[in-house]
Short mmCIF file of C-alpha atoms in Angstrom, two decimals:
data_model
loop_
_atom_site.label_atom_id
_atom_site.label_comp_id
_atom_site.label_asym_id
_atom_site.label_seq_id
_atom_site.Cartn_x
_atom_site.Cartn_y
_atom_site.Cartn_z
CA UNK A 1 87.53 37.87 111.86
CA UNK A 2 91.03 38.18 113.31
CA UNK A 3 91.52 37.70 117.03
CA UNK A 4 94.04 39.34 119.35
CA UNK A 5 96.58 36.66 120.10
CA UNK A 6 98.31 36.42 123.46
CA UNK A 7 100.60 34.08 125.33
CA UNK A 8 97.73 31.73 126.19
CA UNK A 9 96.62 31.34 122.59
CA UNK A 10 97.15 27.94 121.02
CA UNK A 11 100.25 28.04 118.84
CA UNK A 12 98.61 26.47 115.79
CA UNK A 13 95.90 29.17 115.93
CA UNK A 14 98.55 31.90 116.19
CA UNK A 15 100.36 30.39 113.23
CA UNK A 16 97.17 30.19 111.15
CA UNK A 17 96.48 33.88 111.82
CA UNK A 18 100.10 34.79 111.03
CA UNK A 19 99.73 33.13 107.62
CA UNK A 20 96.49 35.04 107.01
CA UNK A 21 98.04 38.39 107.92
CA UNK A 22 101.56 38.14 106.52
CA UNK A 23 101.51 35.53 103.74
CA UNK A 24 98.11 35.48 102.08
CA UNK A 25 98.22 37.67 98.98
CA UNK A 26 101.98 38.22 99.30
CA UNK A 27 103.19 34.85 97.98
CA UNK A 28 102.22 32.51 95.16
CA UNK A 29 99.23 30.22 95.74
CA UNK A 30 101.47 27.16 95.45
CA UNK A 31 103.76 28.50 98.18
CA UNK A 32 100.79 29.50 100.35
CA UNK A 33 99.52 25.93 100.10
CA UNK A 34 102.80 24.72 101.63
CA UNK A 35 102.39 27.09 104.60
CA UNK A 36 98.82 25.89 105.10
CA UNK A 37 100.00 22.29 105.04
CA UNK A 38 102.62 23.17 107.68
CA UNK A 39 99.82 24.70 109.78
CA UNK A 40 97.85 21.43 109.55
CA UNK A 41 100.86 19.45 110.71
CA UNK A 42 101.39 21.78 113.67
CA UNK A 43 97.73 21.37 114.63
CA UNK A 44 98.08 17.59 114.33
CA UNK A 45 101.35 17.26 116.29
CA UNK A 46 100.96 19.90 119.03
CA UNK A 47 97.23 20.75 119.15
CA UNK A 48 97.25 21.83 122.81
CA UNK A 49 100.55 23.72 123.03
CA UNK A 50 100.11 27.41 123.82
CA UNK A 51 102.37 30.11 122.41
CA UNK A 52 104.04 30.65 125.79
CA UNK A 53 104.76 26.91 126.09
CA UNK A 54 106.83 26.78 122.90
CA UNK A 55 110.25 26.20 124.48
CA UNK A 56 113.34 24.94 122.67
CA UNK A 57 112.59 21.43 123.89
CA UNK A 58 108.96 21.50 122.75
CA UNK A 59 109.98 22.92 119.37
CA UNK A 60 112.72 20.30 118.91
CA UNK A 61 110.23 17.55 119.78
CA UNK A 62 107.87 19.00 117.15
CA UNK A 63 110.61 18.83 114.52
CA UNK A 64 111.55 15.31 115.62
CA UNK A 65 107.96 14.07 115.25
CA UNK A 66 107.62 15.69 111.85
CA UNK A 67 110.96 14.21 110.74
CA UNK A 68 109.75 10.66 111.43
CA UNK A 69 107.59 10.81 108.30
CA UNK A 70 109.58 13.22 106.12
CA UNK A 71 112.98 13.58 104.49
CA UNK A 72 115.52 15.97 105.98
CA UNK A 73 115.05 18.64 103.28
CA UNK A 74 111.28 18.59 103.82
CA UNK A 75 111.83 18.94 107.57
CA UNK A 76 114.16 21.88 106.93
CA UNK A 77 111.46 23.57 104.83
CA UNK A 78 108.95 22.93 107.63
CA UNK A 79 111.36 24.58 110.09
CA UNK A 80 111.88 27.64 107.86
CA UNK A 81 108.13 28.12 107.38
CA UNK A 82 107.60 28.11 111.14
CA UNK A 83 110.61 30.22 112.07
CA UNK A 84 109.29 33.49 110.59
CA UNK A 85 106.11 33.30 112.65
CA UNK A 86 108.00 32.35 115.81
CA UNK A 87 110.48 35.24 115.47
CA UNK A 88 107.50 37.59 115.08
CA UNK A 89 106.04 36.13 118.27
CA UNK A 90 109.32 36.96 120.02
CA UNK A 91 109.21 40.53 118.66
CA UNK A 92 105.62 40.90 119.87
CA UNK A 93 106.58 39.79 123.37
CA UNK A 94 104.56 36.58 123.22
CA UNK A 95 107.77 34.57 123.64
CA UNK A 96 110.72 35.62 125.79
CA UNK A 97 113.28 33.62 123.77
CA UNK A 98 113.63 32.18 120.29
CA UNK A 99 112.88 28.43 120.59
CA UNK A 100 114.17 27.75 117.07
CA UNK A 101 117.73 28.66 118.07
CA UNK A 102 120.17 25.77 117.51
CA UNK A 103 117.38 23.52 116.25
CA UNK A 104 118.58 20.14 115.00
CA UNK A 105 117.12 19.09 111.66
CA UNK A 106 116.56 15.35 111.25
CA UNK A 107 114.64 13.32 108.71
CA UNK A 108 114.43 10.10 106.74
CA UNK A 109 117.14 9.33 104.22
CA UNK A 110 116.12 10.66 100.78
CA UNK A 111 114.98 8.12 98.24
CA UNK A 112 117.18 7.60 95.23
CA UNK A 113 115.50 9.50 92.44
CA UNK A 114 116.44 8.42 88.94
CA UNK A 115 115.12 11.01 86.53
CA UNK A 116 113.53 9.74 83.34
CA UNK A 117 114.69 11.16 80.04
CA UNK A 118 115.09 10.13 76.41
CA UNK A 119 118.39 9.71 74.63
CA UNK A 120 119.07 11.59 71.42
CA UNK A 121 117.87 8.77 69.14
CA UNK A 122 114.63 8.36 71.12
CA UNK A 123 113.94 12.10 70.99
CA UNK A 124 114.49 12.14 67.21
CA UNK A 125 112.07 9.22 66.92
CA UNK A 126 109.46 10.98 69.08
CA UNK A 127 109.64 14.26 67.15
CA UNK A 128 109.30 12.40 63.84
CA UNK A 129 106.10 10.76 65.13
CA UNK A 130 104.42 14.05 66.10
CA UNK A 131 101.38 15.08 64.07
CA UNK A 132 102.04 18.76 63.40
CA UNK A 133 98.82 20.21 62.01
CA UNK A 134 97.88 23.68 60.73
CA UNK A 135 96.40 24.64 64.10
CA UNK A 136 97.82 24.32 67.63
CA UNK A 137 97.50 20.91 69.27
CA UNK A 138 99.32 19.02 72.01
CA UNK A 139 101.85 17.65 69.52
CA UNK A 140 102.94 21.25 68.87
CA UNK A 141 103.20 21.69 72.64
CA UNK A 142 105.36 18.57 73.01
CA UNK A 143 107.66 19.82 70.25
CA UNK A 144 108.09 23.22 71.92
CA UNK A 145 108.88 21.75 75.37
CA UNK A 146 111.34 19.27 73.86
CA UNK A 147 113.16 22.06 72.04
CA UNK A 148 113.18 24.61 74.89
CA UNK A 149 113.11 22.68 78.18
CA UNK A 150 110.36 24.91 79.55
CA UNK A 151 108.27 23.98 82.55
CA UNK A 152 104.70 22.81 81.82
CA UNK A 153 103.10 25.99 83.22
CA UNK A 154 105.58 28.21 81.33
CA UNK A 155 104.84 26.55 77.99
CA UNK A 156 101.08 26.89 78.54
CA UNK A 157 101.52 30.65 79.02
CA UNK A 158 103.46 31.25 75.78
CA UNK A 159 101.80 33.75 73.42
CA UNK A 160 102.76 34.63 69.81
CA UNK A 161 104.28 37.94 70.92
CA UNK A 162 106.73 36.07 73.17
CA UNK A 163 108.56 34.95 70.03
CA UNK A 164 111.18 37.16 68.41
CA UNK A 165 111.70 35.28 65.17
CA UNK A 166 114.24 37.77 63.80
CA UNK A 167 116.56 37.25 66.78
CA UNK A 168 115.59 33.59 67.24
CA UNK A 169 114.60 34.08 70.88
CA UNK A 170 111.65 33.19 73.08
CA UNK A 171 110.77 35.28 76.13
CA UNK A 172 109.59 33.40 79.23
CA UNK A 173 108.07 35.84 81.71
CA UNK A 174 104.90 34.22 83.07
CA UNK A 175 103.12 30.94 83.80
CA UNK A 176 99.57 29.69 83.38
CA UNK A 177 97.42 28.87 86.42
CA UNK A 178 96.32 25.44 85.20
CA UNK A 179 95.80 24.15 88.76
CA UNK A 180 93.42 26.99 89.60
CA UNK A 181 90.98 29.09 87.61
CA UNK A 182 93.33 29.87 84.71
CA UNK A 183 95.02 33.16 83.88
CA UNK A 184 98.60 34.35 83.92
CA UNK A 185 100.77 34.04 87.04
CA UNK A 186 104.36 35.10 87.80
CA UNK A 187 107.20 32.68 87.11
CA UNK A 188 108.51 30.29 89.77
CA UNK A 189 111.37 32.65 90.68
CA UNK A 190 113.20 35.70 89.30
CA UNK A 191 115.69 33.49 87.48
CA UNK A 192 112.79 31.92 85.59
CA UNK A 193 112.23 35.18 83.72
CA UNK A 194 114.55 34.70 80.77
CA UNK A 195 115.08 34.80 77.02
CA UNK A 196 116.26 31.60 75.38
CA UNK A 197 117.60 30.93 71.93
CA UNK A 198 115.42 28.80 69.65
CA UNK A 199 116.60 26.84 66.62
CA UNK A 200 115.66 27.69 63.05
CA UNK A 201 113.20 24.77 62.79
CA UNK A 202 111.13 26.19 65.65
CA UNK A 203 111.37 29.65 64.08
CA UNK A 204 110.04 28.43 60.74
CA UNK A 205 107.28 26.24 62.15
CA UNK A 206 105.99 28.62 64.83
CA UNK A 207 106.18 31.73 62.65
CA UNK A 208 103.66 30.06 60.34
CA UNK A 209 101.53 28.63 63.17
CA UNK A 210 101.19 31.91 65.09
CA UNK A 211 100.73 34.22 62.10
CA UNK A 212 96.94 34.49 62.43
CA UNK A 213 96.68 33.97 66.21
CA UNK A 214 95.95 36.79 68.71
CA UNK A 215 99.40 38.09 69.75
CA UNK A 216 98.67 38.30 73.49
CA UNK A 217 96.64 35.11 73.95
CA UNK A 218 98.17 31.77 75.01
CA UNK A 219 98.73 29.52 72.00
CA UNK A 220 97.65 26.29 73.68
CA UNK A 221 94.79 27.42 75.91
CA UNK A 222 91.24 26.83 74.72
CA UNK A 223 87.90 27.05 76.50
CA UNK A 224 88.24 23.83 78.50
CA UNK A 225 90.36 23.38 81.64
CA UNK A 226 93.88 22.06 81.11
CA UNK A 227 95.16 19.03 83.00
CA UNK A 228 98.77 17.90 83.15
CA UNK A 229 97.58 14.30 82.84
CA UNK A 230 95.88 15.03 79.50
CA UNK A 231 99.12 16.14 77.86
CA UNK A 232 101.09 13.34 79.54
CA UNK A 233 98.65 10.81 78.06
CA UNK A 234 99.24 12.21 74.56
CA UNK A 235 103.01 12.00 75.06
CA UNK A 236 102.87 8.44 76.44
CA UNK A 237 100.78 7.30 73.44
CA UNK A 238 103.52 8.62 71.14
CA UNK A 239 106.22 6.89 73.22
CA UNK A 240 104.36 3.56 73.01
CA UNK A 241 103.80 3.95 69.28
CA UNK A 242 107.53 4.61 68.77
CA UNK A 243 108.66 1.83 71.09
CA UNK A 244 110.74 4.23 73.21
CA UNK A 245 110.94 4.92 76.95
CA UNK A 246 107.70 6.30 78.38
CA UNK A 247 108.22 9.72 79.98
CA UNK A 248 106.13 12.66 81.15
CA UNK A 249 106.12 16.25 79.92
CA UNK A 250 108.49 17.07 82.80
CA UNK A 251 110.66 14.23 81.50
CA UNK A 252 110.98 16.20 78.24
CA UNK A 253 112.49 19.05 80.28
CA UNK A 254 115.00 16.56 81.72
CA UNK A 255 115.66 15.24 78.22
CA UNK A 256 116.41 18.74 76.96
CA UNK A 257 118.84 19.46 79.78
CA UNK A 258 120.51 16.05 79.56
CA UNK A 259 121.19 16.32 75.83
CA UNK A 260 122.74 19.76 76.32
CA UNK A 261 124.99 18.51 79.12
CA UNK A 262 126.11 15.48 77.09
CA UNK A 263 126.81 17.83 74.16
CA UNK A 264 129.26 19.76 76.36
CA UNK A 265 127.12 22.80 77.21
CA UNK A 266 128.24 24.27 80.56
CA UNK A 267 126.20 23.76 83.70
CA UNK A 268 125.87 27.55 84.03
CA UNK A 269 124.33 27.86 80.56
CA UNK A 270 121.96 24.94 81.15
CA UNK A 271 120.88 26.46 84.50
CA UNK A 272 120.09 29.81 82.83
CA UNK A 273 118.19 28.12 80.00
CA UNK A 274 116.08 26.08 82.44
CA UNK A 275 115.44 29.08 84.68
CA UNK A 276 116.99 27.51 87.77
CA UNK A 277 117.58 29.87 90.69
CA UNK A 278 121.18 28.63 90.97
CA UNK A 279 123.61 26.15 89.41
CA UNK A 280 123.31 24.11 92.61
CA UNK A 281 119.79 23.09 91.59
CA UNK A 282 121.05 21.97 88.19
CA UNK A 283 123.95 20.06 89.72
CA UNK A 284 121.67 18.26 92.21
CA UNK A 285 119.07 17.36 89.59
CA UNK A 286 121.54 16.07 87.00
CA UNK A 287 124.21 14.71 89.35
CA UNK A 288 124.36 11.25 87.74
CA UNK A 289 124.79 12.78 84.27
CA UNK A 290 127.52 15.13 85.52
CA UNK A 291 129.28 12.14 87.11
CA UNK A 292 129.16 10.28 83.78
CA UNK A 293 130.67 13.31 82.05
CA UNK A 294 133.39 13.56 84.70
CA UNK A 295 134.31 9.91 84.06
CA UNK A 296 134.67 10.72 80.36
CA UNK A 297 136.81 13.73 81.29
CA UNK A 298 139.12 11.51 83.34
CA UNK A 299 139.60 9.23 80.33
CA UNK A 300 140.32 12.27 78.15
CA UNK A 301 142.83 13.64 80.66
CA UNK A 302 144.65 10.29 80.84
CA UNK A 303 144.78 9.94 77.04
CA UNK A 304 146.08 13.51 76.72
CA UNK A 305 148.78 13.04 79.39
CA UNK A 306 149.92 9.65 78.06
CA UNK A 307 150.48 11.25 74.65
CA UNK A 308 152.96 13.83 76.02
#
């Protein structure tokens, strides 16, 4: 039952109701979970603060406390998730001024994140070790992710009718709810809806594999619940058997992108293929690879100029 909120209501209760009214059913479950986590932090950090007591100083202190345990980007996300509710409180007359105005975002320095990926030789070795049977198995799944760079949930949702073998394309328009009760879900963002080119080996292999399968049913989904760890375990066993770097399924996505970048494919093309919302995401994720490529470019420039 929803309650009428007023200036004397506790802010964390107002925020919880705001999520229920404005966010539940309007955003993806994964995004909703982030709002609910923000609500728990608000309740933990300012449990007794009323809506009317949320001044700029109180709000800044809230951000400062949150920032003590989180990186700056996480604190910025926390701020954005709160700001919508607070601006609505201003519109409703529960607050006379916007306390989020000129908020200072702090946070711990981000940890250096070295992404794990295979080099071209290691990927060749892995693919050669896969046991490709007559029916779908996780080795087929690993092959598809390695060749397309799809996200785990996107690859789970692939159906035979998503393939256009004549044009050598694969349509990615949905994900599979493997964390919940199963079923199709929308993609992560609008940019994730895309068609990507597939090579002739995938065309030949998957045209045979999917020939007798239901066209609108996911290729890799059976009756039992799917866990990310299950597929990662299969991949790691192959990596150990081959004597190559041990990576996760998400590491295969990084491998795919890295090989394309090293091959000279533009950042814009890689971003579109991966379904990134912008090239900025691609640049941030693969910064160290881009820096390596820039160093090679400098050498090429110098050799070219010295030959004039």
